[in-house]
Short mmCIF file of C-alpha atoms in Angstrom, two decimals:
data_model
loop_
_atom_site.label_atom_id
_atom_site.label_comp_id
_atom_site.label_asym_id
_atom_site.label_seq_id
_atom_site.Cartn_x
_atom_site.Cartn_y
_atom_site.Cartn_z
CA MET A 8 115.57 151.12 8.30
CA GLY A 9 112.92 148.50 8.94
CA CYS A 10 113.10 145.02 7.51
CA CYS A 11 115.85 145.70 4.98
CA GLN A 12 118.40 146.42 7.69
CA SER A 13 118.45 142.93 9.17
CA SER A 14 119.38 141.35 5.85
CA PHE A 15 121.47 144.18 4.38
CA PHE A 16 124.73 142.28 4.26
CA TYR A 17 122.99 139.49 2.41
CA VAL A 18 121.44 141.97 0.01
CA LYS A 19 124.74 143.70 -0.76
CA ASP A 20 125.89 140.63 -2.67
CA HIS A 21 122.70 140.59 -4.73
CA ARG A 22 122.36 144.18 -5.89
CA PRO A 23 119.98 145.07 -8.70
CA ALA A 24 121.29 145.18 -12.23
CA ARG A 25 122.57 148.67 -12.89
CA ASN A 26 120.39 151.10 -14.80
CA ARG A 27 117.82 148.52 -15.85
CA ALA A 28 115.29 150.61 -17.77
CA LEU A 29 112.50 149.12 -19.81
CA PRO A 30 109.64 150.45 -21.94
CA SER A 31 106.30 151.08 -20.33
CA ASN A 32 102.87 152.45 -21.06
CA SER A 33 104.17 155.94 -20.27
CA GLY A 34 107.27 155.92 -22.46
CA ASP A 35 110.71 155.99 -20.84
CA VAL A 36 110.69 154.72 -17.26
CA LEU A 37 112.97 155.02 -14.30
CA PRO A 38 115.13 152.05 -13.34
CA ALA A 39 114.45 150.15 -10.16
CA PHE A 40 116.51 151.32 -7.17
CA SER A 41 120.09 150.32 -7.84
CA GLU A 42 123.75 151.09 -7.37
CA PHE A 43 125.09 153.17 -10.25
CA SER A 44 128.68 153.13 -11.37
CA LEU A 45 130.66 156.38 -11.41
CA SER A 46 131.10 156.03 -15.17
CA ASP A 47 127.29 155.81 -15.55
CA LEU A 48 126.83 159.14 -13.80
CA LYS A 49 129.77 160.82 -15.50
CA SER A 50 128.25 159.86 -18.83
CA ALA A 51 124.81 161.09 -17.76
CA THR A 52 126.12 164.50 -16.63
CA ASN A 53 128.85 165.06 -19.24
CA ASN A 54 131.50 164.45 -16.58
CA PHE A 55 129.65 166.67 -14.09
CA ALA A 56 129.92 169.68 -16.36
CA SER A 57 129.16 173.07 -14.82
CA GLU A 58 126.33 173.66 -17.30
CA HIS A 59 124.54 170.65 -15.80
CA ILE A 60 124.39 172.21 -12.30
CA VAL A 61 120.78 172.86 -11.29
CA SER A 62 121.25 173.38 -7.54
CA GLU A 63 120.24 176.90 -6.57
CA VAL A 64 122.71 177.05 -3.71
CA GLY A 65 125.63 177.42 -6.11
CA ARG A 66 128.65 175.43 -7.16
CA ASN A 67 130.69 176.35 -4.06
CA ALA A 68 128.22 174.63 -1.73
CA PRO A 69 129.40 171.49 0.08
CA ASN A 70 127.10 169.50 -2.22
CA VAL A 71 125.76 170.23 -5.67
CA VAL A 72 122.88 168.85 -7.76
CA TYR A 73 123.37 168.05 -11.44
CA LYS A 74 120.88 167.31 -14.17
CA GLY A 75 121.70 164.19 -16.15
CA ARG A 76 120.30 161.80 -18.70
CA LEU A 77 120.54 158.02 -18.57
CA HIS A 78 121.12 155.73 -21.53
CA ASN A 79 117.37 155.13 -21.71
CA ARG A 80 116.99 158.92 -22.22
CA HIS A 81 115.34 159.46 -18.86
CA TRP A 82 116.29 162.62 -16.99
CA ILE A 83 117.73 162.31 -13.47
CA ALA A 84 119.01 164.57 -10.69
CA VAL A 85 122.40 163.65 -9.21
CA LYS A 86 123.50 165.06 -5.85
CA LYS A 87 127.24 165.02 -5.28
CA PHE A 88 128.40 165.01 -1.66
CA THR A 89 131.84 165.46 -0.15
CA THR A 90 133.37 162.56 1.77
CA ILE A 91 133.24 164.79 4.87
CA ALA A 92 129.46 164.55 4.66
CA TRP A 93 129.55 160.75 4.44
CA PRO A 94 132.90 159.33 5.63
CA ASP A 95 131.48 155.81 6.07
CA PRO A 96 130.57 154.26 2.69
CA LYS A 97 128.61 151.40 4.30
CA GLN A 98 126.43 153.86 6.22
CA PHE A 99 125.86 155.88 3.04
CA ALA A 100 124.73 152.76 1.17
CA GLU A 101 122.47 151.61 4.01
CA ASP A 102 120.78 155.00 4.31
CA ALA A 103 120.33 155.25 0.54
CA TRP A 104 118.60 151.87 0.48
CA GLY A 105 116.35 153.00 3.32
CA VAL A 106 115.30 156.20 1.57
CA GLY A 107 115.00 154.34 -1.74
CA LYS A 108 112.23 152.19 -0.26
CA LEU A 109 110.05 155.26 0.36
CA ARG A 110 107.42 155.52 -2.36
CA HIS A 111 104.80 158.25 -2.12
CA LYS A 112 103.24 160.53 -4.70
CA ARG A 113 104.31 163.59 -2.66
CA ILE A 114 108.02 162.68 -2.68
CA ALA A 115 110.52 162.72 -5.55
CA LYS A 116 111.78 159.13 -5.75
CA LEU A 117 115.35 158.20 -4.93
CA ILE A 118 116.35 155.65 -7.57
CA GLY A 119 119.95 154.89 -6.73
CA TYR A 120 123.33 155.82 -5.36
CA CYS A 121 127.03 155.61 -6.15
CA CYS A 122 129.74 154.91 -3.60
CA ASP A 123 133.01 154.71 -5.51
CA GLY A 124 136.19 155.50 -3.59
CA ASP A 125 135.72 159.00 -2.18
CA GLU A 126 132.63 159.66 -4.31
CA ARG A 127 129.21 159.84 -2.61
CA LEU A 128 126.34 160.44 -5.02
CA LEU A 129 122.56 160.08 -4.89
CA VAL A 130 120.35 159.67 -7.96
CA ALA A 131 116.71 160.79 -8.04
CA GLU A 132 114.02 161.31 -10.64
CA TYR A 133 114.33 164.78 -12.15
CA MET A 134 111.66 167.37 -11.42
CA PRO A 135 111.47 169.62 -14.52
CA ASN A 136 109.50 172.60 -13.19
CA ASP A 137 112.00 174.11 -10.76
CA THR A 138 111.78 174.65 -7.01
CA LEU A 139 109.35 176.55 -4.83
CA ALA A 140 112.17 179.03 -4.15
CA LYS A 141 112.50 179.75 -7.87
CA HIS A 142 108.75 180.36 -8.25
CA LEU A 143 108.45 182.44 -5.08
CA PHE A 144 111.65 184.45 -5.04
CA HIS A 145 112.88 184.54 -8.65
CA TRP A 146 109.71 184.41 -10.74
CA GLU A 147 109.72 186.08 -14.13
CA ASN A 148 106.29 185.47 -15.68
CA GLN A 149 103.83 185.22 -12.81
CA THR A 150 103.76 184.60 -9.11
CA ILE A 151 102.23 181.47 -7.60
CA LYS A 152 98.48 181.68 -7.11
CA TRP A 153 97.07 181.50 -3.61
CA ALA A 154 95.36 178.15 -4.20
CA MET A 155 98.68 176.70 -5.36
CA ARG A 156 100.43 177.94 -2.23
CA LEU A 157 97.83 176.17 -0.11
CA ARG A 158 98.36 173.01 -2.16
CA VAL A 159 102.13 173.19 -1.67
CA ALA A 160 101.65 173.48 2.09
CA LEU A 161 99.32 170.47 2.21
CA TYR A 162 101.36 168.22 -0.10
CA ILE A 163 104.59 168.82 1.81
CA ALA A 164 102.80 168.25 5.12
CA GLU A 165 101.47 164.95 3.70
CA ALA A 166 104.99 163.98 2.59
CA LEU A 167 106.40 164.70 6.05
CA ASP A 168 103.57 162.78 7.73
CA TYR A 169 104.18 159.76 5.47
CA CYS A 170 107.91 159.86 6.23
CA ARG A 171 107.19 160.02 9.96
CA ALA A 172 104.87 157.02 9.70
CA GLU A 173 107.56 155.10 7.79
CA GLY A 174 110.23 155.76 10.40
CA HIS A 175 111.96 158.66 8.61
CA PRO A 176 110.83 161.69 10.64
CA LEU A 177 114.02 163.72 10.12
CA TYR A 178 114.71 166.02 7.19
CA ASN A 179 117.87 168.02 6.59
CA ASP A 180 117.40 171.70 5.76
CA LEU A 181 113.70 171.76 4.88
CA SER A 182 113.16 174.95 2.91
CA ALA A 183 111.63 176.31 -0.29
CA TYR A 184 114.66 174.92 -2.13
CA GLY A 185 113.67 171.36 -1.18
CA VAL A 186 110.15 171.66 -2.64
CA LEU A 187 110.09 170.64 -6.31
CA PHE A 188 107.46 170.63 -9.07
CA ASP A 189 107.06 167.57 -11.29
CA GLU A 190 106.03 167.42 -14.96
CA ASN A 191 102.38 167.95 -14.00
CA GLY A 192 103.15 170.86 -11.69
CA ASP A 193 102.45 168.84 -8.56
CA PRO A 194 104.61 169.83 -5.55
CA ARG A 195 106.98 167.14 -4.30
CA LEU A 196 109.40 166.96 -1.40
CA SER A 197 112.99 166.34 -2.48
CA CYS A 198 114.21 162.94 -1.30
CA PHE A 199 117.77 164.17 -0.75
CA GLY A 200 116.98 165.73 2.63
CA LEU A 201 115.84 162.36 3.98
CA MET A 202 119.40 161.06 4.25
CA GLU A 203 119.39 161.39 8.02
CA ASN A 204 123.07 161.01 8.88
CA SER A 205 124.40 163.52 6.39
CA ARG A 206 126.99 165.98 7.68
CA ASP A 207 126.93 168.13 4.56
CA GLY A 208 127.45 171.48 6.25
CA VAL A 209 124.00 172.82 5.40
CA GLY A 210 122.71 174.67 8.45
CA MET A 211 119.31 174.06 9.99
CA LEU A 212 117.32 177.07 11.11
CA GLU A 213 116.60 175.38 14.41
CA CYS A 214 118.11 172.29 16.05
CA ASN A 215 118.16 170.94 19.56
CA ARG A 216 120.76 172.01 22.10
CA ASN A 217 123.20 169.39 20.82
CA GLY A 218 122.93 170.69 17.27
CA MET A 219 120.97 167.64 16.13
CA ILE A 220 117.93 167.64 13.87
CA THR A 221 114.78 166.40 15.61
CA PRO A 222 111.23 165.79 14.37
CA GLU A 223 110.24 169.00 16.18
CA SER A 224 112.94 171.00 14.40
CA VAL A 225 111.60 169.71 11.08
CA VAL A 226 108.18 171.13 12.05
CA PHE A 227 109.94 174.42 12.88
CA SER A 228 111.43 174.45 9.38
CA PHE A 229 108.01 173.71 7.90
CA GLY A 230 106.81 176.84 9.69
CA THR A 231 109.43 178.88 7.83
CA VAL A 232 108.18 177.40 4.54
CA LEU A 233 104.68 178.56 5.46
CA LEU A 234 106.11 182.06 6.01
CA ASP A 235 107.70 181.91 2.55
CA LEU A 236 104.34 180.92 1.03
CA LEU A 237 102.56 183.78 2.79
CA SER A 238 105.10 186.49 2.09
CA GLY A 239 106.78 185.46 -1.15
CA LYS A 240 110.14 186.33 0.37
CA HIS A 241 112.55 185.43 3.14
CA ILE A 242 111.41 186.94 6.42
CA PRO A 243 113.23 186.29 9.70
CA PRO A 244 110.91 184.11 11.82
CA ASN A 245 111.04 186.48 14.81
CA HIS A 246 109.98 189.45 12.67
CA ALA A 247 107.13 187.46 11.13
CA LEU A 248 105.99 186.23 14.54
CA ASP A 249 105.73 189.82 15.78
CA MET A 250 103.31 190.61 12.95
CA ILE A 251 101.29 187.42 13.45
CA ARG A 252 100.98 187.91 17.20
CA GLY A 253 99.98 191.50 16.65
CA LYS A 254 97.09 190.24 14.49
CA ASN A 255 98.52 192.26 11.64
CA ILE A 256 99.10 189.74 8.87
CA LEU A 257 98.33 191.98 5.87
CA PRO A 258 101.84 193.54 5.87
CA LEU A 259 103.16 189.97 5.91
CA MET A 260 101.33 188.93 2.73
CA ASP A 261 102.99 188.82 -0.68
CA SER A 262 102.11 192.05 -2.50
CA HIS A 263 102.28 190.21 -5.82
CA LEU A 264 99.08 188.36 -4.88
CA GLU A 265 97.37 191.76 -5.29
CA GLY A 266 94.71 190.86 -2.77
CA ASN A 267 93.75 187.62 -4.56
CA PHE A 268 93.65 185.51 -1.43
CA SER A 269 91.30 184.70 1.41
CA THR A 270 92.09 186.63 4.57
CA GLU A 271 90.45 183.89 6.62
CA GLN A 272 92.62 181.21 5.03
CA ALA A 273 95.74 183.35 5.37
CA THR A 274 94.96 183.77 9.06
CA VAL A 275 94.72 179.99 9.50
CA VAL A 276 98.06 179.49 7.72
CA SER A 277 99.77 182.25 9.70
CA ASP A 278 98.46 180.82 12.97
CA LEU A 279 99.77 177.40 11.94
CA ALA A 280 103.16 178.93 11.13
CA SER A 281 103.18 180.56 14.56
CA GLN A 282 102.50 177.18 16.21
CA CYS A 283 105.32 175.54 14.22
CA LEU A 284 107.74 178.26 15.33
CA GLN A 285 107.03 177.93 19.05
CA TYR A 286 110.19 178.14 21.16
CA GLU A 287 109.33 174.99 23.10
CA PRO A 288 109.46 171.98 20.75
CA ARG A 289 106.75 170.11 22.64
CA GLU A 290 104.29 172.93 21.92
CA ARG A 291 104.62 172.51 18.14
CA PRO A 292 102.00 170.58 16.14
CA SER A 293 102.59 167.05 14.82
CA THR A 294 102.75 166.33 11.11
CA LYS A 295 99.29 164.78 11.40
CA ASP A 296 98.05 168.07 12.88
CA LEU A 297 99.59 169.97 9.96
CA VAL A 298 97.67 167.85 7.46
CA ALA A 299 94.41 168.12 9.40
CA THR A 300 94.65 171.93 9.47
CA LEU A 301 95.52 172.33 5.80
CA VAL A 302 93.04 169.88 4.21
CA PRO A 303 89.94 172.09 4.75
CA LEU A 304 91.65 175.04 3.01
CA GLN A 305 91.85 173.26 -0.36
CA ASN A 306 88.88 174.86 -2.17
CA GLU A 307 90.29 174.38 -5.68
CA ALA A 308 91.23 170.73 -5.30
CA ASP A 309 89.78 169.80 -8.71
CA VAL A 310 91.96 172.30 -10.62
CA PRO A 311 95.09 170.59 -12.02
CA SER A 312 98.38 171.80 -10.60
CA TYR A 313 99.75 172.78 -14.01
CA VAL A 314 96.86 175.24 -14.37
CA LEU A 315 97.49 176.79 -10.95
CA LEU A 316 101.23 176.93 -11.62
CA GLY A 317 100.71 178.42 -15.07
CA ILE A 318 102.70 175.85 -17.05
CA PRO A 319 101.75 173.88 -20.19
CA LYS A 320 100.00 170.55 -19.74
CA HIS A 321 102.39 167.60 -19.80
CA GLU A 322 101.61 165.27 -22.68
CA GLU A 323 102.37 161.60 -22.18
CA ALA A 324 104.35 159.85 -24.89
CA PRO A 325 102.25 157.47 -26.99
CA PRO A 326 102.23 153.99 -25.47
CA LYS A 327 104.75 151.53 -26.84
CA PRO A 328 103.63 148.06 -27.94
CA GLN A 329 103.68 145.58 -25.08
CA PRO A 330 104.05 141.80 -25.22
CA PRO A 331 101.05 139.76 -24.01
CA LEU A 332 100.89 139.54 -20.23
CA SER A 333 101.47 136.26 -18.42
CA SER A 334 98.85 134.91 -16.04
CA MET A 335 100.61 136.68 -13.16
CA GLY A 336 100.90 139.91 -15.12
CA ASP A 337 97.26 139.75 -16.15
CA ALA A 338 96.13 139.13 -12.56
CA CYS A 339 98.20 142.08 -11.32
CA SER A 340 96.95 144.39 -14.07
CA ARG A 341 93.37 143.52 -13.08
CA MET A 342 94.16 143.82 -9.35
CA ASP A 343 92.75 140.31 -8.94
CA LEU A 344 94.14 139.40 -5.52
CA THR A 345 92.38 136.04 -5.53
CA ALA A 346 94.09 135.01 -8.75
CA ILE A 347 97.47 136.24 -7.43
CA HIS A 348 96.93 134.12 -4.31
CA GLN A 349 96.26 131.02 -6.40
CA ILE A 350 99.43 131.61 -8.45
CA LEU A 351 101.62 132.09 -5.36
CA VAL A 352 100.18 128.93 -3.76
CA MET A 353 100.90 126.92 -6.92
CA THR A 354 104.42 128.38 -7.32
CA HIS A 355 105.31 127.45 -3.71
CA TYR A 356 109.05 128.11 -3.05
CA ARG A 357 110.38 127.22 -6.48
CA ASP A 358 111.95 130.67 -6.95
CA ASP A 359 113.79 130.57 -3.62
CA GLU A 360 116.26 127.95 -4.84
CA GLY A 361 119.82 129.09 -4.24
CA THR A 362 118.95 132.08 -2.05
CA ASN A 363 120.07 130.27 1.11
CA GLU A 364 122.87 127.79 1.66
CA LEU A 365 122.79 126.29 5.17
CA SER A 366 125.68 124.39 6.72
CA PHE A 367 125.13 121.50 9.12
CA GLN A 368 126.31 123.72 11.99
CA GLU A 369 123.59 126.25 11.20
CA TRP A 370 120.85 123.65 11.56
CA THR A 371 119.96 124.64 15.11
CA GLN A 372 116.81 124.46 17.15
CA GLN A 373 116.29 128.15 16.36
CA MET A 374 116.42 127.30 12.68
CA ARG A 375 113.91 124.51 13.09
CA ASP A 376 111.60 126.85 15.02
CA MET A 377 111.92 129.43 12.28
CA LEU A 378 111.08 126.94 9.55
CA ASP A 379 108.15 125.73 11.63
CA ALA A 380 106.88 129.34 11.75
CA ARG A 381 107.15 129.49 7.96
CA LYS A 382 105.29 126.19 7.61
CA ARG A 383 102.48 127.47 9.81
CA GLY A 384 102.42 130.63 7.73
CA ASP A 385 102.16 128.57 4.53
CA LEU A 386 99.20 126.62 5.91
CA ALA A 387 97.43 129.83 6.95
CA PHE A 388 98.23 131.37 3.56
CA ARG A 389 96.82 128.36 1.73
CA ASP A 390 93.68 128.46 3.89
CA LYS A 391 93.27 132.23 3.32
CA ASP A 392 93.78 133.02 7.00
CA PHE A 393 95.80 136.07 6.04
CA LYS A 394 96.15 137.76 9.45
CA ASN A 395 97.54 134.56 10.95
CA ALA A 396 99.82 134.15 7.93
CA ILE A 397 101.23 137.65 8.54
CA ASP A 398 101.99 136.76 12.17
CA CYS A 399 103.71 133.48 11.28
CA TYR A 400 105.70 134.91 8.37
CA SER A 401 106.74 137.81 10.61
CA GLN A 402 108.17 135.33 13.13
CA PHE A 403 110.20 133.81 10.30
CA VAL A 404 111.41 137.19 9.01
CA ASP A 405 112.26 138.63 12.43
CA VAL A 406 114.76 135.88 13.24
CA GLY A 407 116.74 136.88 10.16
CA SER A 408 118.87 133.71 9.84
CA MET A 409 117.33 132.98 6.44
CA VAL A 410 115.88 135.24 3.79
CA SER A 411 113.08 134.19 1.47
CA PRO A 412 111.76 136.33 -1.38
CA THR A 413 108.68 134.10 -1.52
CA VAL A 414 107.83 134.80 2.13
CA PHE A 415 108.05 138.53 1.46
CA ALA A 416 105.87 138.19 -1.65
CA ARG A 417 103.28 136.11 0.22
CA ARG A 418 103.24 138.46 3.19
CA SER A 419 102.93 141.38 0.76
CA LEU A 420 99.76 139.85 -0.66
CA CYS A 421 98.46 139.19 2.85
CA PHE A 422 98.95 142.87 3.67
CA LEU A 423 97.06 143.84 0.51
CA LEU A 424 94.19 141.57 1.44
CA CYS A 425 94.17 143.16 4.91
CA ASP A 426 94.07 146.66 3.36
CA GLN A 427 97.63 147.60 4.34
CA PRO A 428 99.17 148.68 0.99
CA ASP A 429 102.12 150.56 2.57
CA SER A 430 103.29 147.40 4.35
CA ALA A 431 102.63 145.39 1.18
CA LEU A 432 104.88 147.72 -0.81
CA ARG A 433 107.68 147.44 1.76
CA ASP A 434 107.60 143.64 1.58
CA ALA A 435 107.54 143.62 -2.21
CA MET A 436 110.57 145.92 -2.28
CA GLN A 437 112.29 143.69 0.26
CA ALA A 438 111.67 140.71 -2.03
CA GLN A 439 113.41 142.69 -4.77
CA CYS A 440 116.36 143.39 -2.43
CA VAL A 441 116.79 139.65 -1.88
CA TYR A 442 116.20 138.64 -5.51
CA PRO A 443 116.80 141.70 -7.74
CA ASP A 444 115.65 140.15 -11.04
CA TRP A 445 112.57 138.36 -9.73
CA SER A 446 109.53 139.43 -11.71
CA THR A 447 107.13 138.50 -8.88
CA ALA A 448 108.70 141.16 -6.62
CA PHE A 449 108.01 143.78 -9.27
CA TYR A 450 104.50 142.48 -9.92
CA MET A 451 103.66 142.77 -6.23
CA GLN A 452 105.07 146.31 -6.14
CA SER A 453 102.84 147.25 -9.08
CA VAL A 454 99.72 146.08 -7.24
CA ALA A 455 100.70 147.86 -4.02
CA LEU A 456 101.46 151.08 -5.90
CA ALA A 457 98.08 150.90 -7.63
CA LYS A 458 96.40 150.44 -4.25
CA LEU A 459 98.21 153.61 -3.13
CA ASP A 460 96.80 155.48 -6.17
CA MET A 461 100.28 155.79 -7.71
CA HIS A 462 99.03 154.52 -11.05
CA LYS A 463 101.86 155.76 -13.27
CA ASP A 464 104.44 154.09 -11.03
CA ALA A 465 102.26 150.97 -10.94
CA ALA A 466 102.15 150.82 -14.75
CA ASP A 467 105.92 151.31 -14.96
CA MET A 468 106.51 148.52 -12.45
CA LEU A 469 104.09 146.18 -14.23
CA SER A 470 105.94 146.77 -17.50
CA GLU A 471 109.30 146.08 -15.89
CA ALA A 472 107.98 142.90 -14.26
CA SER A 473 106.63 141.66 -17.58
CA ALA A 474 109.94 142.32 -19.33
CA LEU A 475 111.90 140.53 -16.59
CA GLU A 476 109.57 137.55 -16.83
CA GLU A 477 109.93 137.43 -20.61
CA LYS A 478 113.72 137.65 -20.31
CA ARG A 479 113.73 134.73 -17.90
CA LEU A 480 111.53 132.65 -20.16
CA ARG A 481 113.82 133.35 -23.13
CA GLY A 482 116.76 132.21 -21.02
CA CYS A 483 114.95 128.96 -20.17
CA ARG A 484 114.07 128.32 -23.81
CA GLY A 485 117.61 128.98 -24.95
CA PRO A 486 118.72 130.31 -28.36
#
């Protein structure tokens, strides 16, 4: 789980405020990742009423997905597991936090969890335009256009490649049911399948000899999704492979496309599916190979997804009035990394007060070495030697005896200045784990998200940071 794991037991006592949701430039916003209470989710789903079930696998499945609405009127998806799937509540919470730190425009965000008695629930942002399975297998108005099918293949490959790079290469039951369409019609990978240790009873099409999911078996499953995109229906992999190997892909193609596809492109996709479905796992392509093969096929990249999907354009709610930004908020909104650096230098460690209480017995040589590493990091940070600052701060973090939100915020900025926005986002989220109501952690997330071209999420995070900062200032001023 990366850096959050080493300080998890510290973080558990400093969980984010539940269901914090604040206005933003895009209307209602999602809360930061948090632990929800069971009553929160019962209220959101009308006590898990059957009419709120949106999972296409049916109510008798070992887990079910419900549509719900939070108090801030934002729609969510709630997945309800059995305790058999997650007997260990601590493991469930740890894995949820790990998946919750993943932020990518190709993945539906996990925004929280609930672990109350025997209840195991995950909470994600709701995707309003159904699943790939619904559009491919149960369509009523029109089938998915060829260009959209190619886009789905690429976006999901990009999501899998990002997850692999972030240390989450496994995905449970990758299929057309786990591909969702957001309000703009963009394909997204469901975050629920990223909970690696789930024993939810959902069968994989292909696992290793011990019945375990492997990165190679995820690629195998991606191959079956490619078959779905080509054919518009469920075809047994062996039957499809016979047609592909016989160079006879036309019978494989979805008849509803009515010939509106490129045979050359279809051949590339079918060949890629064949590679993914190789019997020997080592002969299958990597996620990076998947992306590299699919990128050149995107010849309608400028056409919005809602047009290709045939849905109405999503209209953003009119922006709500925002209070004036602070100097930190203004610097983050302008992406002025130099100004952010000056503010963090001036703030020093003022906001770390109370996050660590050391006894005399804990004052060891190791502790002194760790604090020396932080001091060297501070000097490098002040002198704008950002690569050296990363190294020194990493020495401090890796020991794990102390946690410092300021160190994570400073290292986050160093990563941004070294053009490593993914690492910057991880550190900013870690700062939030340590200090859930710290506006600086949210400000740094907004900058990292903007660097990752996730501008809507960046605007939401900037708004939440500003509101937290204003709330803190009101508390300092008193009534």
